[in-house]
Short mmCIF file of C-alpha atoms in Angstrom, two decimals:
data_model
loop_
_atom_site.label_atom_id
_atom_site.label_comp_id
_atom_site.label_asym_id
_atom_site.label_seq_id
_atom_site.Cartn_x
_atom_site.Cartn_y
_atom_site.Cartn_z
CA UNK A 959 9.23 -13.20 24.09
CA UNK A 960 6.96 -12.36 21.22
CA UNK A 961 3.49 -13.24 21.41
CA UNK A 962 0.16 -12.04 21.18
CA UNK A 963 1.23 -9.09 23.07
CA UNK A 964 4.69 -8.09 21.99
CA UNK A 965 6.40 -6.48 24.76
CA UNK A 966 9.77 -5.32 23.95
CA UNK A 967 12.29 -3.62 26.61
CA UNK A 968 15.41 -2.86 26.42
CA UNK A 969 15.46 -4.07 30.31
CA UNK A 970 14.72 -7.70 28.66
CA UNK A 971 18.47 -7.32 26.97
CA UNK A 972 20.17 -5.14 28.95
CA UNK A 973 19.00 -4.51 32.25
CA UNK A 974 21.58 -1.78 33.42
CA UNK A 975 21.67 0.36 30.29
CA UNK A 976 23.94 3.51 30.66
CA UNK A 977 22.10 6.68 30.17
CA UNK A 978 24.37 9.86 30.54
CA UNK A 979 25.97 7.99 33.76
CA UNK A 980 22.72 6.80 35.54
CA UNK A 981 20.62 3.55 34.46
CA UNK A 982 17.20 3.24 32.72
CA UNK A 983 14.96 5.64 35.37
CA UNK A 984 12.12 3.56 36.23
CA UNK A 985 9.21 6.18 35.26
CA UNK A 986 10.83 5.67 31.61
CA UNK A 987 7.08 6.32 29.87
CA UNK A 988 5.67 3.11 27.90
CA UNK A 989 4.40 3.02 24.58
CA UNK A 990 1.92 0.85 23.24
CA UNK A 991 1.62 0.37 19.57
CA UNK A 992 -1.23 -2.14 17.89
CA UNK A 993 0.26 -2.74 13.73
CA UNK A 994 0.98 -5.83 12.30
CA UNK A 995 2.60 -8.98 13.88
CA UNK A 996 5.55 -9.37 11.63
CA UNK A 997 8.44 -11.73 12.44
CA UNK A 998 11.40 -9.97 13.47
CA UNK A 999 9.64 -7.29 15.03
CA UNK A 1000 10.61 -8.01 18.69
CA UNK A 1001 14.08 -7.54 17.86
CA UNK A 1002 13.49 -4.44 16.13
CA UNK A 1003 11.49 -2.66 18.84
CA UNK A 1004 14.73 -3.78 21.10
CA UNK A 1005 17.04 -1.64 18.80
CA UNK A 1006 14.56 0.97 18.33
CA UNK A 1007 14.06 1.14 22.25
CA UNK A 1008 18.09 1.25 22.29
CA UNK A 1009 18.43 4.11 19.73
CA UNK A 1010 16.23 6.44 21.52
CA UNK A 1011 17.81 5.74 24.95
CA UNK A 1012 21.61 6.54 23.10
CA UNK A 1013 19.47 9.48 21.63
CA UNK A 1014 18.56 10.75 25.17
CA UNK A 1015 15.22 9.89 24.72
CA UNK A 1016 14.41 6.88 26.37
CA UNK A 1017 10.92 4.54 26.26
CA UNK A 1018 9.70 1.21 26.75
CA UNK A 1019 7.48 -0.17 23.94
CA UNK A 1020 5.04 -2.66 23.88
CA UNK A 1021 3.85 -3.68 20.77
CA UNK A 1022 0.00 -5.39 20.23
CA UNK A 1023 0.55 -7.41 17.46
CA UNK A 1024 -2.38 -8.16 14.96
CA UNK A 1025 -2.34 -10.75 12.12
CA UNK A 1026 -2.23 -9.45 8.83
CA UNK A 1027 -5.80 -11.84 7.67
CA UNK A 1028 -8.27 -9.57 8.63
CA UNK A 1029 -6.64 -6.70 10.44
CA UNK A 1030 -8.80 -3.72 9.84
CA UNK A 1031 -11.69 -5.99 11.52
CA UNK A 1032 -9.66 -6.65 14.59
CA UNK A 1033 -8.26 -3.41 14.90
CA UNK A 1034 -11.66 -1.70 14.51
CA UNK A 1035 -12.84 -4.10 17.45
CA UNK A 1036 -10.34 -2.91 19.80
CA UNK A 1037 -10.86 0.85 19.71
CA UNK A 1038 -14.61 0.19 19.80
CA UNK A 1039 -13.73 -1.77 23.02
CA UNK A 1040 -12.35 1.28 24.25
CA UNK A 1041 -8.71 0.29 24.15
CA UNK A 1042 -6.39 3.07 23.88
CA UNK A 1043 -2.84 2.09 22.41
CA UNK A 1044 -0.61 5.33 22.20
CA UNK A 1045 0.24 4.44 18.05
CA UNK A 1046 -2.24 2.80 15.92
CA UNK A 1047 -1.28 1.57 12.58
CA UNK A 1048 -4.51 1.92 10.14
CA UNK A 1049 -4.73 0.12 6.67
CA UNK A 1050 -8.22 1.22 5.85
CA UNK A 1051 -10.72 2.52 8.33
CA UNK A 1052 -9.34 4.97 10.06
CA UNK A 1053 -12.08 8.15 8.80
CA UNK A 1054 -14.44 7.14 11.06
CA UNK A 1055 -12.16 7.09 14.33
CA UNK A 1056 -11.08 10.21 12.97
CA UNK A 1057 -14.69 11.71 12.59
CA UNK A 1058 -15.17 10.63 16.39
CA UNK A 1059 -12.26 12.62 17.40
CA UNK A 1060 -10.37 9.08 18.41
CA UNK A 1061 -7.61 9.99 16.50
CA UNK A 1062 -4.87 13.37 17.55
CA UNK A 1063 -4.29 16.35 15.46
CA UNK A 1064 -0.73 15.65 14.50
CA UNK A 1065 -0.20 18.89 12.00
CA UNK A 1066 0.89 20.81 15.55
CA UNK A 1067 3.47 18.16 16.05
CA UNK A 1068 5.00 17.55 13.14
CA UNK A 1069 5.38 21.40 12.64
CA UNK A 1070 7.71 21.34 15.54
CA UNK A 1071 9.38 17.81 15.14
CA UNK A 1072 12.89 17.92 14.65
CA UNK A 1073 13.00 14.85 11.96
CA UNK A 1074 9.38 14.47 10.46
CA UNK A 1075 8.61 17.42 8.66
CA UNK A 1076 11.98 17.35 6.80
CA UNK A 1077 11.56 13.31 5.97
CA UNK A 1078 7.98 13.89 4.15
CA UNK A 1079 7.51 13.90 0.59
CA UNK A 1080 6.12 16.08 -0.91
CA UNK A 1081 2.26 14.09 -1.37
CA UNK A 1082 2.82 13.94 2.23
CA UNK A 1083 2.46 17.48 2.88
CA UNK A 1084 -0.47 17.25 0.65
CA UNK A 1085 -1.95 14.50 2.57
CA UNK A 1086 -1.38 15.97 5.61
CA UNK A 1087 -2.90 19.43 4.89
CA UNK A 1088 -6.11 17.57 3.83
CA UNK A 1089 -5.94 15.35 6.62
CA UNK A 1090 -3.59 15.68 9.61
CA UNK A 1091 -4.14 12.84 11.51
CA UNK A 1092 -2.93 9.59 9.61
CA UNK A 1093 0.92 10.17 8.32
CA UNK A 1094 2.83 7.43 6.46
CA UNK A 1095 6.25 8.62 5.18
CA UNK A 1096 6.88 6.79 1.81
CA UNK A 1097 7.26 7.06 -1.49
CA UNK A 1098 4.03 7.74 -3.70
CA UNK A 1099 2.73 3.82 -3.69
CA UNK A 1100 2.28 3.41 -6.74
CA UNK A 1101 1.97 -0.18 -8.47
CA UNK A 1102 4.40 -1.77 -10.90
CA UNK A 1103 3.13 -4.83 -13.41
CA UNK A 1104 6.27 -7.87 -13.07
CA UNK A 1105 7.17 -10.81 -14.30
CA UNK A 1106 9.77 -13.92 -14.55
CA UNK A 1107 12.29 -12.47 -16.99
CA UNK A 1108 13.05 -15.75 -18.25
CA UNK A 1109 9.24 -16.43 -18.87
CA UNK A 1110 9.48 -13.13 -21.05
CA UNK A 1111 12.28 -14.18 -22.90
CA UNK A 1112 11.02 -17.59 -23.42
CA UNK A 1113 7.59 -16.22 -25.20
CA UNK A 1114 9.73 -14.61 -28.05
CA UNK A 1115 8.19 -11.04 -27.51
CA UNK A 1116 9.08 -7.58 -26.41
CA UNK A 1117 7.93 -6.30 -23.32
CA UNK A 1118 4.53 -4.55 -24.13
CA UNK A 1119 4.46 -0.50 -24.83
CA UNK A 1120 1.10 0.03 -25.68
CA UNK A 1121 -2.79 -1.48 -24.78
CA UNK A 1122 -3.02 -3.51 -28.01
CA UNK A 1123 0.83 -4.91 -27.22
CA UNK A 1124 -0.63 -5.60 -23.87
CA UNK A 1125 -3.45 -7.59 -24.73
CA UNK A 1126 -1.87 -9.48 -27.35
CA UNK A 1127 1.41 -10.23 -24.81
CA UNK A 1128 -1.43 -10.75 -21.88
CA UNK A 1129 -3.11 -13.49 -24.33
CA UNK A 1130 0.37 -15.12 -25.20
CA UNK A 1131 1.30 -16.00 -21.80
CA UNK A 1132 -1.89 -17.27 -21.23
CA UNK A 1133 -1.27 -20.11 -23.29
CA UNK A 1134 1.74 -20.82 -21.70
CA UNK A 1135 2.55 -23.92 -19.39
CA UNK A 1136 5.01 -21.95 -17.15
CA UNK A 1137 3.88 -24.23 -14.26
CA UNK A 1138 5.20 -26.92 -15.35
CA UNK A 1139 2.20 -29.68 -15.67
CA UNK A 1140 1.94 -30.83 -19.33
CA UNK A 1141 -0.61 -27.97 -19.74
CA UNK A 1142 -0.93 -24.32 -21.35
CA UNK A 1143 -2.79 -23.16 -18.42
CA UNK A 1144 -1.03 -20.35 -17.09
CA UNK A 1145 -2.80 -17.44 -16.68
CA UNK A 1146 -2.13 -14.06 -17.97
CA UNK A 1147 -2.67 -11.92 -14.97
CA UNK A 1148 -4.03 -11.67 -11.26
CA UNK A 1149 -5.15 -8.86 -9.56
CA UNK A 1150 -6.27 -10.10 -5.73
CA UNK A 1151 -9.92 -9.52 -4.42
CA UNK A 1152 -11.08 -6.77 -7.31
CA UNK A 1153 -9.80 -5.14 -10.33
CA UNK A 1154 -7.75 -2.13 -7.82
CA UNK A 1155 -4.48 -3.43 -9.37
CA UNK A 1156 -5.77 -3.88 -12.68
CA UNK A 1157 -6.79 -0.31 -12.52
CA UNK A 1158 -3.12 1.16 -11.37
CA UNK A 1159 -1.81 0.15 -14.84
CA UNK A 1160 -5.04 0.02 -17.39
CA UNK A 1161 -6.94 3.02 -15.87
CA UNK A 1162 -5.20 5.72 -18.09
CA UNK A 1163 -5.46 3.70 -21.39
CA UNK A 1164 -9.38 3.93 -21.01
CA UNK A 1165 -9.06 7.32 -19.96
CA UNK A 1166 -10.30 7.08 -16.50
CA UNK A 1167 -7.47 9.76 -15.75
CA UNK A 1168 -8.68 10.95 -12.30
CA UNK A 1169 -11.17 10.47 -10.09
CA UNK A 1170 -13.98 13.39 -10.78
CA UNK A 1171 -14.21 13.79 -14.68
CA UNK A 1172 -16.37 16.09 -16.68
CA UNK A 1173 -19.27 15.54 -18.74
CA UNK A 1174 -19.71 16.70 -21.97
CA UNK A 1175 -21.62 19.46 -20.34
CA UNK A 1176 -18.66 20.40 -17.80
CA UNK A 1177 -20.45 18.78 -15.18
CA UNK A 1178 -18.18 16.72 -12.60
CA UNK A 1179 -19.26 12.93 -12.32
CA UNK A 1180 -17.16 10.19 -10.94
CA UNK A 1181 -15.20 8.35 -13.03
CA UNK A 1182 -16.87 5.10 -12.00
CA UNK A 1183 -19.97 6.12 -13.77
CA UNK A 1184 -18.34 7.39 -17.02
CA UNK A 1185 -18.54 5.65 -20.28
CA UNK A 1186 -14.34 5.94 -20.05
CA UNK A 1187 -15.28 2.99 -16.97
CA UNK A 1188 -17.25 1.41 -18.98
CA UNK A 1189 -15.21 0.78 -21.78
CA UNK A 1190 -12.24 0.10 -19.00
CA UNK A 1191 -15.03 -2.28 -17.77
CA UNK A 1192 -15.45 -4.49 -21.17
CA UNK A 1193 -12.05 -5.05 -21.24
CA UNK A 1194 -11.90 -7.11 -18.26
CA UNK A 1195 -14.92 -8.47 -19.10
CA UNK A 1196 -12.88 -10.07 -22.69
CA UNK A 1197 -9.84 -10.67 -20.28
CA UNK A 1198 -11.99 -12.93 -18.18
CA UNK A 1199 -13.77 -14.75 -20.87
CA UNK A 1200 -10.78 -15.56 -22.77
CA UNK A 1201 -9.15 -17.02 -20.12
CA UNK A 1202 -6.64 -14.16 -19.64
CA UNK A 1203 -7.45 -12.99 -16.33
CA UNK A 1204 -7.92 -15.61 -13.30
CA UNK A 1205 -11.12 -16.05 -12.90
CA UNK A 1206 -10.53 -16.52 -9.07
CA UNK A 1207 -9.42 -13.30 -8.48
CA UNK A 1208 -12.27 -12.32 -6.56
CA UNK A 1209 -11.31 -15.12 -3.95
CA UNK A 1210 -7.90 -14.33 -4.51
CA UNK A 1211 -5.94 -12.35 -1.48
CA UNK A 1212 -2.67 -11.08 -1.54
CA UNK A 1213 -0.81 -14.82 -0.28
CA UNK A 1214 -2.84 -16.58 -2.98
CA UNK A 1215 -1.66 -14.29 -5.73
CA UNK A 1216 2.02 -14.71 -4.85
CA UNK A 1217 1.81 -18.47 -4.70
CA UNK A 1218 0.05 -18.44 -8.19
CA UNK A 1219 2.62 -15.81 -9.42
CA UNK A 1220 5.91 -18.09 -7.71
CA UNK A 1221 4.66 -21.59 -8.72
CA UNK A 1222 3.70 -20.23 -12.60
CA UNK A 1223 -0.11 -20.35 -12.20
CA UNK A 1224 -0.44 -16.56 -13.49
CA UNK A 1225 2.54 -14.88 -15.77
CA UNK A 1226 1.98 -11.05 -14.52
CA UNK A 1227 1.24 -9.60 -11.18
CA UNK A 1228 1.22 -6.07 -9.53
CA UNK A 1229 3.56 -4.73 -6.72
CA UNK A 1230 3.57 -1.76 -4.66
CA UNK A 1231 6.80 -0.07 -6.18
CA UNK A 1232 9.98 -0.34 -4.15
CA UNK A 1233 9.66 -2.67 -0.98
CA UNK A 1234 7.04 -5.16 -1.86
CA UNK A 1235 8.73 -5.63 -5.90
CA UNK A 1236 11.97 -6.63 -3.88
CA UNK A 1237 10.14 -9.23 -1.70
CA UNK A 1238 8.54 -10.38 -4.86
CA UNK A 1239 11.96 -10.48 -6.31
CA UNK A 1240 13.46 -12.38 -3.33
CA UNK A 1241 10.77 -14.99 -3.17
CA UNK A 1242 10.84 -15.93 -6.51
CA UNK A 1243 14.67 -16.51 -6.26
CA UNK A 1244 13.71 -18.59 -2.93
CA UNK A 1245 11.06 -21.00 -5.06
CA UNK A 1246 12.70 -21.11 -8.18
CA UNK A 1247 16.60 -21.08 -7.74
CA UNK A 1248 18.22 -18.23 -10.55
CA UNK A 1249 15.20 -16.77 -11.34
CA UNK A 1250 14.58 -12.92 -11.90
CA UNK A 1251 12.17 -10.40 -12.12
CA UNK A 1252 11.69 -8.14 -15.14
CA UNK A 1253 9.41 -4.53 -14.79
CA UNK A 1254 6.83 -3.75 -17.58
CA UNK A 1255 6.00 -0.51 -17.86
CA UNK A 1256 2.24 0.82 -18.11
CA UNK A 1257 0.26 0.80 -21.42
CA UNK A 1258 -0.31 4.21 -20.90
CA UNK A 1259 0.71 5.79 -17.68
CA UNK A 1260 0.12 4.50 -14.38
CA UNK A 1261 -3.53 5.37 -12.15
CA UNK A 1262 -3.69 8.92 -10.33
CA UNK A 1263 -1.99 9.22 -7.01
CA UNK A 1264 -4.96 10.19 -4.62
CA UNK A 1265 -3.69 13.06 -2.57
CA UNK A 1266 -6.29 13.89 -0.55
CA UNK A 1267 -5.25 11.42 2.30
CA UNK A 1268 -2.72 9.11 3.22
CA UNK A 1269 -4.31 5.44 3.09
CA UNK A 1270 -2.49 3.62 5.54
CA UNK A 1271 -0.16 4.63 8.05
CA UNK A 1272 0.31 5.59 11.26
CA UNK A 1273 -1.81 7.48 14.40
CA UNK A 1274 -1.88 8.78 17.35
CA UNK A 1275 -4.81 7.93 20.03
CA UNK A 1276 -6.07 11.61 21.21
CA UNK A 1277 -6.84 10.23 24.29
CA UNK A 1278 -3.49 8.86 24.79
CA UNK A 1279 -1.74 9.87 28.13
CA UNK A 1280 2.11 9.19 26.43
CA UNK A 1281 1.27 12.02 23.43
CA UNK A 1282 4.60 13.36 24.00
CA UNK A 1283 6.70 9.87 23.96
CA UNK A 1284 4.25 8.39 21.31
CA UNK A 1285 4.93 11.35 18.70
CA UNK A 1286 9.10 10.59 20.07
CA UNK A 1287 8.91 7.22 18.92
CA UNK A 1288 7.74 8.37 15.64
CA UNK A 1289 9.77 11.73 15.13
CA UNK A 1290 12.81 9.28 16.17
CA UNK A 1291 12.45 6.70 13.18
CA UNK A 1292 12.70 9.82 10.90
CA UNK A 1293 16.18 10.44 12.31
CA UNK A 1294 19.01 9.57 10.44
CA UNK A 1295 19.76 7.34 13.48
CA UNK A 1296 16.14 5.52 13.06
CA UNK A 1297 15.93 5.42 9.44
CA UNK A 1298 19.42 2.78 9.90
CA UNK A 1299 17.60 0.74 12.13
CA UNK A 1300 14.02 0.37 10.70
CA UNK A 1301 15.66 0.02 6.91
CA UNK A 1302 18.45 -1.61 7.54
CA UNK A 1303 17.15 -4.63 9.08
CA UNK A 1304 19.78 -6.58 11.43
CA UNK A 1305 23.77 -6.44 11.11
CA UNK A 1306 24.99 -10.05 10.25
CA UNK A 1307 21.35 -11.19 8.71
CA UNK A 1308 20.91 -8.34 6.17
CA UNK A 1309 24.02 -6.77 6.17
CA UNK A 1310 27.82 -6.19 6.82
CA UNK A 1311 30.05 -3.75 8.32
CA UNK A 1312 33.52 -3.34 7.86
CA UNK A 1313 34.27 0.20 8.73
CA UNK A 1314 32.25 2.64 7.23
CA UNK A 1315 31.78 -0.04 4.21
CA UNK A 1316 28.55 -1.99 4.24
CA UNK A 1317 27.51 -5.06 2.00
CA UNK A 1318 23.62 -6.01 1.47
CA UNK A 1319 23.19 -9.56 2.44
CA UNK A 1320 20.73 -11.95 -0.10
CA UNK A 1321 18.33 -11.42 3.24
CA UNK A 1322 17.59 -8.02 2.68
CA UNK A 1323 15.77 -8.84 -0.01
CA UNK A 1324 12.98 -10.10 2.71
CA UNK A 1325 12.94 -6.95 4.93
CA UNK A 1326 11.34 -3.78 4.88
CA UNK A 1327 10.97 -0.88 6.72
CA UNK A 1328 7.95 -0.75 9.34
CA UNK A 1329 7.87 2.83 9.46
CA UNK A 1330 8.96 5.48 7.40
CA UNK A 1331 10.83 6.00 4.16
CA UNK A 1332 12.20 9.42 4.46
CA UNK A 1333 12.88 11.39 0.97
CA UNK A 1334 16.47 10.91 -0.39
CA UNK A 1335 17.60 14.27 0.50
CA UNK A 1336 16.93 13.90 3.90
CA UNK A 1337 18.27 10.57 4.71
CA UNK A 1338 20.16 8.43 2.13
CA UNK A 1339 21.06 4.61 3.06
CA UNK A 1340 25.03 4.05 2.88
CA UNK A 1341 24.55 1.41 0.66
CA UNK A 1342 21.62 0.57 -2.08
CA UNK A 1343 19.35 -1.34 -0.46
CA UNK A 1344 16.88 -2.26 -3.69
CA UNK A 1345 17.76 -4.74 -6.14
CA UNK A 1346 18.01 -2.60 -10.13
CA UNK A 1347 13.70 -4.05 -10.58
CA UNK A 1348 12.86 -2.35 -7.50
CA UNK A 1349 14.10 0.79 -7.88
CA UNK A 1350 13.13 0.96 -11.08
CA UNK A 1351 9.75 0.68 -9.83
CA UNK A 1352 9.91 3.50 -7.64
CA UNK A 1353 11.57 5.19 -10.70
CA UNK A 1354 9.01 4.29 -12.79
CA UNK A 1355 6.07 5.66 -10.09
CA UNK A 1356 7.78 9.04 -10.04
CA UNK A 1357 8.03 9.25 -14.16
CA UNK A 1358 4.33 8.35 -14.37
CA UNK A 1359 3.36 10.45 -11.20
CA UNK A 1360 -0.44 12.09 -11.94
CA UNK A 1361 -1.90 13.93 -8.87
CA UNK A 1362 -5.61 13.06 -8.53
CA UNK A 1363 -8.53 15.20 -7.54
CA UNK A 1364 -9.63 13.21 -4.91
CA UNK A 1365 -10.97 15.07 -1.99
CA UNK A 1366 -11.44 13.69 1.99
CA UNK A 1367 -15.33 13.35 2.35
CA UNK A 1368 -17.38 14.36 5.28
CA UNK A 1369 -18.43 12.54 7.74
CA UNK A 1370 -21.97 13.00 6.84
CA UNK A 1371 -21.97 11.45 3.99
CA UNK A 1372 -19.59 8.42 5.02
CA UNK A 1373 -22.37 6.13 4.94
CA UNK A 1374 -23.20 7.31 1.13
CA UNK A 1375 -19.36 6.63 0.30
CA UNK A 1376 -19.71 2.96 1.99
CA UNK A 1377 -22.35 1.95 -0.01
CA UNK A 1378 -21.63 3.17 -3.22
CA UNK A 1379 -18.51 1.21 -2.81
CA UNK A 1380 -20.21 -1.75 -2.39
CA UNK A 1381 -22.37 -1.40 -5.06
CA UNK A 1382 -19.39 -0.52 -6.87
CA UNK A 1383 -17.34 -3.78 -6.20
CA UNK A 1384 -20.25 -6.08 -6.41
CA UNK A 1385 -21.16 -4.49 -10.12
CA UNK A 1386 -18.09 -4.89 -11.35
CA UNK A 1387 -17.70 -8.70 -10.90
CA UNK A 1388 -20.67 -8.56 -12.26
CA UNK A 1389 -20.14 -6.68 -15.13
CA UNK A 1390 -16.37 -8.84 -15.44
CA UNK A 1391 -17.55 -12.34 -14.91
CA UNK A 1392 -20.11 -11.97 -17.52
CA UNK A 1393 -23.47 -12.38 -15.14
CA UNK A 1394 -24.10 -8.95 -16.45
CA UNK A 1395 -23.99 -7.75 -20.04
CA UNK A 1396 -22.37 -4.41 -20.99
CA UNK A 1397 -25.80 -3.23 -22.36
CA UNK A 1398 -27.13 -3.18 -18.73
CA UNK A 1399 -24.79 -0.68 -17.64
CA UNK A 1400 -27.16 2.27 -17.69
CA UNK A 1401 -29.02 0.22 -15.12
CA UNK A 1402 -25.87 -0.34 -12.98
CA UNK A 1403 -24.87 3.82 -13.38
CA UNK A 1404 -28.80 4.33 -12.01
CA UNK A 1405 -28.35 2.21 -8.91
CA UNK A 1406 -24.87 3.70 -7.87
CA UNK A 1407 -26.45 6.76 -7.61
CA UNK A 1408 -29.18 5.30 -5.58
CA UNK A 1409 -26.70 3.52 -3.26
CA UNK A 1410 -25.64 7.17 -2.35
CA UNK A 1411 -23.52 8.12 -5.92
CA UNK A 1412 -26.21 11.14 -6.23
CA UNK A 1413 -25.23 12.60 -2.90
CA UNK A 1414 -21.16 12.02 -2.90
CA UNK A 1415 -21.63 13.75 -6.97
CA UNK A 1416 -23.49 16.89 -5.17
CA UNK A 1417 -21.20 17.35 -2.45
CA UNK A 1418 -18.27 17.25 -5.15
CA UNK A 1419 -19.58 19.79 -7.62
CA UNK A 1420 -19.70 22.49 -4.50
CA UNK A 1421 -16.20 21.07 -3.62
CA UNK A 1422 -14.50 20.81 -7.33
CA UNK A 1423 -13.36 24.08 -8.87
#
């Protein structure tokens, strides 16, 4: 049943489901979604299709499954084909959909949903005030640096506190053999396709502290041009050179850095705190039978939390003809009722009932929840569902929690943002790898603002207080 084009019913496993006396009406609306092609999922829409027809709210959904390689570029080519799915999952890329007026309004809605606006977080509401059509209910994803705890004990040191401790731990392990083949060739640390996850715990040591920083005249300037970058910059630049940090992170995605980081190729990696830290946790166990995870905290604080828009998450189409059912769906997984299903994962596989007593099964560790994580005092699971690493993760993202003054740009000056970006990124390997020296940087701070930095730093010094 699952394929290209997942199409879940709840007529495919029961085709005579009681509703109030009557059976699934035939004008039930359908509801297509386009996100990721997990395994499991088919199974999942079937309960979720279930739920809402026990909740008096019934729907069929078919799900357009896209692989994870490359799904921003696939995605992007089906709305520009003029498909309209009713719920679009966006991991990047969604602005410019929204600046076409693709994407639906969904402040109205949530204002009068019965689950969603009491399952947000609070950087939620911030998100959404800023930008009201991409919502993703979760906690502030933040990252969290890990490693084996036996590898940690094994080197003889403490778990670093500070940026020199750091560096001198970071240099230790990479003279390790934690691999296993005869030589010290582990290396210290992987971040996967740039330095973002190098930034989310080293960013506040340099004191690149938010986004828009003043000058010593009290003029704003972005952070990426500031000599706190720069220094941030040199850094990785020694970490590369001295064999700390892989020097094929650039080619690096997220699969190869967990296969370094499980076979002992690279000694620390980053993990969105919560959810991914527990499938880190869980996978390790699977490859290497007994072994844990241990959570370092931060040199100095972990990067600012951008605020100004939700990154990923979910949409509506604003051309959709099932608004109503499509916002259902998604009000519904922010029930009580919902939040069981989606973070739960499947009774007998992930965990056990007796009663109302429930047991985690060693499974769990390898789900997560496809839609929402609503705040704690909304919804609560009846049984801890994160390993003690994990939620000290999420712990640890809350402690370190720094709002950033990040702003949504208009869509005027999108193509300004894109290529500064890319100049960005490509000047930083660059600067990292060693092909350029630190004394050319005043050349590379000219050419971002050429590549449109001049005209995103105007805009923000009418914008910034």
């Amino acid at each position: 049943m699952l394929a290209r084009h997942l199409m879940t019913t709840v007529a495919a496993v029961a085709a005579t489901l009681s509703l109030g006396g009557g059976v699934l009406a035939q004008d039930t609306p359908t509801v297509t979604i386009i996100a990721h092609d997990n395994p499991g999922d088919a199974e999942l829409f079937e309960r979720i299709e279930a739920g809402m027809a026990d909740a008096g709210t019934p729907v069929n959904i078919e799900l357009v499954g896209l692989p994870s390689s490359g799904y921003a570029d696939a995605l992007s080519l089906r709305l520009l084909s003029g498909e309209i799915p009713d719920i679009i999952y966006f991991q990047g890329a969604d602005a410019e959909f929204a600046n076409q007026g693709i994407l639906e309004d969904l402040g109205p809605w949530i204002e009068q949903s019965e689950h969603i606006q009491n399952a947000m977080w609070p950087h939620n509401e911030a998100r959404m005030e800023n930008y009201p059509y991409l919502l993703y209910i979760f906690p502030a994803r933040t990252k969290s640096a890990v490693m084996r705890s036996d590898w940690l004990e094994q080197s003889g040191l403490d778990a670093p506190t500070n940026l020199d401790e750091w560096t001198a731990f970071l240099t230790e392990m990479s003279q390790s053999d934690f691999d296993g083949n005869g030589e010290q060739d582990t290396y210290g640390i992987l971040a996967p396709d740039n330095t973002a996850e190098l930034d989310a715990i080293f960013n506040q040591s340099f004191g690149v502290s938010a986004t828009w920083l003043e000058d010593e005249n009290g003029e704003w300037i972005h952070s990426r041009v500031s000599d706190a970058e720069r220094d941030k910059l040199a850094y990785y630049q020694m970490l590369y050179a001295e064999g700390i940090l892989d020097p094929e992170y650039v080619t690096s995605n997220w699969e190869v850095k967990e296969d370094k980081f499980y076979s002992g190729r690279v000694a620390v990696i980053m993990g969105t705190a919560g959810p991914v830290v527990e499938i880190y946790k869980t996978k390790m166990a699977e490859a290497n039978p007994g072994a844990d995870l241990a959570l370092l905290d931060p040199p100095d604080g972990l990067e600012a939390v951008n605020v100004a828009k939700e990154d990923r998450g979910y949409a509506i189409h604003a051309m959709s003809e099932n608004k109503e059912a499509a916002f259902a769906v998604l009000d519904f997984l922010a029930s009580p009722e919902g939040q069981f299903i989606d973070r739960m994962g499947v009774e007998g596989e992930h965990y056990t009932r007796n009663g109302d007593s429930f047991e985690v099964l060693p499974a769990m560790g390898g789900w997560y929840p496809r839609f929402w994580t609503a705040n704690p005092d909304y919804w609560t699971p009846p049984v801890p569902l994160l390993s003690d690493v994990a939620q000290g993760s999420l712990e640890q993202g809350a402690e370190y929690f720094v709002a950033d003054n990040a702003f949504v740009w208009p869509a005027d000056l999108a193509p300004s943002v894109d290529a500064a970006e890319q100049y960005y990124r490509t000047s930083v390997f660059r600067f990292v790898s060693g092909e350029w020296s630190m004394d050319q940087w005043d050349q590379y701070v000219e050419g971002w603002y050429a590549a449109g930095g001049q005209a995103m730093t105007d805009h923000a010094r009418t914008v910034l207080p």
